[in-house]
PDB file of C-alpha atoms in Angstrom:
ATOM      1  CA  MET U   1     248.479 112.626  20.411  1.00 82.00           C
ATOM      2  CA  SER U   2     244.971 112.514  19.329  1.00 94.00           C
ATOM      3  CA  ILE U   3     243.361 110.888  16.363  1.00 97.00           C
ATOM      4  CA  VAL U   4     241.009 112.539  13.856  1.00 98.00           C
ATOM      5  CA  LYS U   5     238.176 110.922  11.997  1.00 97.00           C
ATOM      6  CA  ILE U   6     236.557 112.682   9.078  1.00 98.00           C
ATOM      7  CA  ASN U   7     233.464 111.143   7.745  1.00 95.00           C
ATOM      8  CA  VAL U   8     233.013 112.473   4.152  1.00 97.00           C
ATOM      9  CA  LEU U   9     229.212 112.510   3.328  1.00 95.00           C
ATOM     10  CA  THR U  10     227.928 113.035  -0.232  1.00 95.00           C
ATOM     11  CA  VAL U  11     224.746 115.034   0.177  1.00 95.00           C
ATOM     12  CA  PRO U  12     222.399 116.106  -2.656  1.00 92.00           C
ATOM     13  CA  ASP U  13     221.389 119.746  -2.497  1.00 91.00           C
ATOM     14  CA  GLU U  14     217.804 118.807  -1.658  1.00 92.00           C
ATOM     15  CA  GLN U  15     219.019 116.777   1.300  1.00 92.00           C
ATOM     16  CA  ARG U  16     221.223 119.409   2.925  1.00 93.00           C
ATOM     17  CA  GLU U  17     218.623 120.867   5.235  1.00 94.00           C
ATOM     18  CA  VAL U  18     217.535 117.321   6.253  1.00 92.00           C
ATOM     19  CA  LEU U  19     221.093 116.279   7.086  1.00 93.00           C
ATOM     20  CA  GLU U  20     221.783 119.439   9.217  1.00 94.00           C
ATOM     21  CA  LYS U  21     218.455 119.024  11.119  1.00 93.00           C
ATOM     22  CA  ARG U  22     219.305 115.469  11.956  1.00 89.00           C
ATOM     23  CA  PHE U  23     222.728 116.430  13.319  1.00 89.00           C
ATOM     24  CA  ALA U  24     221.107 119.237  15.273  1.00 90.00           C
ATOM     25  CA  SER U  25     218.628 116.893  16.808  1.00 86.00           C
ATOM     26  CA  ARG U  26     221.417 114.621  17.916  1.00 79.00           C
ATOM     27  CA  ALA U  27     223.437 117.430  19.332  1.00 68.00           C
ATOM     28  CA  HIS U  28     225.414 116.454  22.461  1.00 75.00           C
ATOM     29  CA  SER U  29     225.008 112.768  21.624  1.00 78.00           C
ATOM     30  CA  VAL U  30     228.830 112.156  21.372  1.00 87.00           C
ATOM     31  CA  GLU U  31     230.108 114.600  24.015  1.00 89.00           C
ATOM     32  CA  SER U  32     229.911 112.212  26.913  1.00 89.00           C
ATOM     33  CA  SER U  33     231.789 109.480  25.166  1.00 91.00           C
ATOM     34  CA  ASP U  34     235.108 108.436  26.873  1.00 94.00           C
ATOM     35  CA  GLY U  35     238.024 109.815  24.869  1.00 95.00           C
ATOM     36  CA  PHE U  36     235.890 112.268  22.762  1.00 95.00           C
ATOM     37  CA  GLU U  37     237.617 115.626  22.323  1.00 96.00           C
ATOM     38  CA  TRP U  38     235.854 117.500  19.429  1.00 95.00           C
ATOM     39  CA  PHE U  39     233.096 117.534  16.876  1.00 94.00           C
ATOM     40  CA  GLU U  40     232.374 119.723  13.860  1.00 95.00           C
ATOM     41  CA  LEU U  41     229.893 119.395  10.983  1.00 95.00           C
ATOM     42  CA  LEU U  42     231.386 121.260   7.914  1.00 97.00           C
ATOM     43  CA  ARG U  43     228.989 122.463   5.183  1.00 96.00           C
ATOM     44  CA  PRO U  44     230.433 122.890   1.706  1.00 96.00           C
ATOM     45  CA  VAL U  45     230.328 126.420   0.261  1.00 94.00           C
ATOM     46  CA  GLU U  46     231.463 125.821  -3.212  1.00 91.00           C
ATOM     47  CA  GLY U  47     232.645 123.113  -5.711  1.00 91.00           C
ATOM     48  CA  THR U  48     231.463 119.965  -3.871  1.00 93.00           C
ATOM     49  CA  ASP U  49     228.459 118.330  -2.356  1.00 93.00           C
ATOM     50  CA  ASN U  50     230.552 116.735   0.364  1.00 95.00           C
ATOM     51  CA  TYR U  51     229.889 117.516   3.990  1.00 96.00           C
ATOM     52  CA  LEU U  52     232.714 116.714   6.460  1.00 97.00           C
ATOM     53  CA  VAL U  53     231.952 115.324   9.839  1.00 95.00           C
ATOM     54  CA  TYR U  54     235.163 116.112  11.856  1.00 96.00           C
ATOM     55  CA  THR U  55     235.724 114.225  15.257  1.00 95.00           C
ATOM     56  CA  ARG U  56     238.834 114.096  17.333  1.00 96.00           C
ATOM     57  CA  TRP U  57     239.519 111.331  19.858  1.00 97.00           C
ATOM     58  CA  ARG U  58     242.060 110.553  22.520  1.00 97.00           C
ATOM     59  CA  ASP U  59     242.938 107.309  20.785  1.00 96.00           C
ATOM     60  CA  GLU U  60     241.758 104.722  18.260  1.00 96.00           C
ATOM     61  CA  GLU U  61     240.358 102.536  21.072  1.00 96.00           C
ATOM     62  CA  SER U  62     238.029 105.315  22.279  1.00 95.00           C
ATOM     63  CA  PHE U  63     236.759 105.911  18.763  1.00 95.00           C
ATOM     64  CA  GLN U  64     236.118 102.145  18.237  1.00 94.00           C
ATOM     65  CA  ALA U  65     234.223 101.913  21.530  1.00 92.00           C
ATOM     66  CA  TRP U  66     231.966 104.756  20.468  1.00 90.00           C
ATOM     67  CA  MET U  67     231.470 103.195  17.064  1.00 88.00           C
ATOM     68  CA  GLU U  68     230.549  99.767  18.534  1.00 89.00           C
ATOM     69  CA  GLY U  69     228.329 101.339  21.338  1.00 83.00           C
ATOM     70  CA  PRO U  70     226.506 104.537  21.142  1.00 67.00           C
ATOM     71  CA  MET U  71     226.995 105.229  17.363  1.00 73.00           C
ATOM     72  CA  LYS U  72     225.915 101.775  16.428  1.00 67.00           C
ATOM     73  CA  ALA U  73     222.872 101.871  18.592  1.00 66.00           C
ATOM     74  CA  ALA U  74     221.881 105.288  17.178  1.00 62.00           C
ATOM     75  CA  HIS U  75     222.093 103.984  13.559  1.00 60.00           C
ATOM     76  CA  GLN U  76     220.137 100.747  14.073  1.00 58.00           C
ATOM     77  CA  GLY U  77     216.457 100.687  14.081  1.00 56.00           C
ATOM     78  CA  GLY U  78     213.274  99.294  12.611  1.00 54.00           C
ATOM     79  CA  GLY U  79     211.650  99.610   9.286  1.00 57.00           C
ATOM     80  CA  ASP U  80     210.260 103.146  10.011  1.00 64.00           C
ATOM     81  CA  ARG U  81     213.738 104.736   9.997  1.00 67.00           C
ATOM     82  CA  PRO U  82     213.977 107.740   7.564  1.00 75.00           C
ATOM     83  CA  LYS U  83     215.968 107.399   4.506  1.00 81.00           C
ATOM     84  CA  PRO U  84     219.571 108.501   4.904  1.00 84.00           C
ATOM     85  CA  ALA U  85     220.249 112.117   3.788  1.00 88.00           C
ATOM     86  CA  ALA U  86     223.607 111.256   2.379  1.00 88.00           C
ATOM     87  CA  SER U  87     224.024 109.126  -0.804  1.00 84.00           C
ATOM     88  CA  GLY U  88     227.564 108.019   0.100  1.00 87.00           C
ATOM     89  CA  SER U  89     230.100 108.059   2.910  1.00 90.00           C
ATOM     90  CA  THR U  90     233.806 107.646   3.205  1.00 94.00           C
ATOM     91  CA  LEU U  91     235.816 107.600   6.517  1.00 95.00           C
ATOM     92  CA  TRP U  92     239.191 109.171   6.570  1.00 97.00           C
ATOM     93  CA  SER U  93     241.621 108.578   9.596  1.00 97.00           C
ATOM     94  CA  PHE U  94     244.536 110.719  10.683  1.00 97.00           C
ATOM     95  CA  GLU U  95     246.939 110.975  13.623  1.00 97.00           C
ATOM     96  CA  VAL U  96     247.621 114.394  14.989  1.00 95.00           C
ATOM     97  CA  VAL U  97     251.327 115.018  14.804  1.00 95.00           C
ATOM     98  CA  GLN U  98     251.461 118.754  15.377  1.00 95.00           C
ATOM     99  CA  GLN U  99     248.869 121.227  16.744  1.00 91.00           C
ATOM    100  CA  ALA U 100     248.865 124.805  17.747  1.00 93.00           C
ATOM    101  CA  LYS U 101     246.367 127.091  19.536  1.00 90.00           C
ATOM    102  CA  PRO U 102     246.163 130.861  19.686  1.00 94.00           C
ATOM    103  CA  LYS U 103     248.520 132.669  22.035  1.00 93.00           C
ATOM    104  CA  THR U 104     246.818 134.399  24.866  1.00 88.00           C
ATOM    105  CA  ALA U 105     247.674 137.981  25.622  1.00 76.00           C
TER     106      ALA U 105
END
């Protein structure tokens, strides 16, 4: 089964719009990666300032290849890079052991 990676980003209120715009401008940058299955950016609605960046991958090797290739390249740059919108980040890792989808009529 697949693996799930959830990047927990601590984002101050004043940086929320910045973060969402940056993700929107990079839309579709992960979809062509080998082994990629799903992406969601989850905005907090109450009680936390943590955004969740949810990705699902075929296997750990696919995720690591993306991390060392396209993702690493996208996050490197010169001195003119904008300041990060998040003030902190934690990566959670999970294996999918069960899943269900809606029944079709």
